[in-house]
Amino acid sequence: MTAVEEKTRELGELIQSSEEMKKYKAAELRQNNDEEAAHLMREFNVARINLAKDMQNGKIERADAVKKNNEAFDALLEKSDIIREYVEAKKEFDTMIQRMNQMLNFYITGQDPNCTHDCSTCGGCG
């Protein structure tokens, strides 16, 4: 195994044991095992499919479909603490992964994805 492969394995193990991953997996398990949450998710997904069909058939504009979808999603989160906890945990996990991808990109390419090329907006290049 190369040094890069070994470090990648180590990183995978660290991600797997991270608090973000543990929280995300626990929330996912709670959501998957909750009948009410499953029912609410099925209803939400049917509504999304119907919105997509209505949009394809020209019955609703894309902006209106997006607005209705977002409103339905917000209502879903208000109805279920379990789903809300899952969504929040997934966002935290995804944010961690995104930050790591940005860091990897920086070290591979030398380019900071957050760089505005206006040094007055930060402390300058490291």
PDB file of C-alpha atoms in Angstrom, residues 3 26-27 71 76:
ATOM      1  CA  ALA A   3       1.721   6.236   1.581  1.00  0.00           C
ATOM      2  CA  ALA A  26     -27.814   7.747  14.620  1.00  0.00           C
ATOM      3  CA  ALA A  27     -30.302  10.282  13.237  1.00  0.00           C
ATOM      4  CA  GLU A  71     -42.798  25.193   1.654  1.00  0.00           C
ATOM      5  CA  LEU A  76     -42.309  18.464   6.949  1.00  0.00           C
TER       6      LEU A  76
END
